[in-house]
């Protein structure tokens, strides 16, 4: 086992801390992105299903036949 001087120990600890912060940040970002994608997919699916039945542009078929 190699012994580290105070300077090397500080650099090692700070790089380890920055790496840990980066891991925490990237996990949080990945959760936010995945949640946004899933939520968007659910909203688009619900919007499509609702718009098939409750569109304000649907006209009665009887009005077109004269």
XYZ file of C-alpha atoms in Angstrom:
66
model
C 0.000 0.000 0.000
C 1.439 3.364 -1.029
C 1.467 6.240 1.397
C 0.151 9.538 0.057
C 1.410 12.955 1.044
C -1.052 15.553 2.327
C -1.291 17.195 -1.121
C -1.949 13.918 -2.923
C -4.486 12.899 -0.312
C -6.342 16.214 -0.766
C -6.400 15.819 -4.560
C -7.595 12.230 -4.239
C -10.343 13.208 -1.782
C -11.505 16.181 -3.859
C -11.620 14.145 -7.068
C -13.543 11.433 -5.258
C -15.979 14.042 -3.903
C -16.455 15.606 -7.351
C -17.016 12.183 -8.862
C -19.619 11.373 -6.198
C -21.393 14.690 -6.838
C -21.351 14.007 -10.578
C -22.871 10.561 -10.044
C -25.597 12.005 -7.808
C -26.345 14.796 -10.309
C -26.435 12.476 -13.316
C -28.735 10.019 -11.548
C -31.101 12.869 -10.678
C -30.984 14.177 -14.254
C -31.660 10.675 -15.638
C -34.672 10.259 -13.337
C -36.061 13.665 -14.383
C -35.607 12.930 -18.095
C -37.119 9.442 -17.856
C -40.085 10.756 -15.871
C -40.669 13.541 -18.399
C -40.595 11.120 -21.319
C -42.998 8.717 -19.599
C -45.357 11.543 -18.582
C -45.325 12.938 -22.155
C -46.111 9.505 -23.577
C -49.048 9.076 -21.186
C -50.395 12.549 -22.013
C -50.082 11.989 -25.769
C -51.852 8.618 -25.508
C -54.651 10.080 -23.392
C -55.003 13.067 -25.740
C -55.257 10.772 -28.762
C -57.879 8.560 -27.124
C -59.962 11.513 -25.933
C -59.752 13.352 -29.243
C -61.216 10.366 -31.091
C -64.462 10.693 -29.136
C -64.675 14.302 -27.969
C -63.308 16.414 -30.802
C -64.959 19.791 -31.337
C -64.472 19.293 -35.082
C -66.588 16.146 -35.317
C -69.724 16.941 -37.280
C -72.879 14.944 -37.412
C -73.004 12.733 -40.503
C -76.687 13.588 -41.092
C -75.944 17.241 -41.830
C -73.824 16.376 -44.875
C -76.558 14.439 -46.674
C -79.227 16.505 -48.405
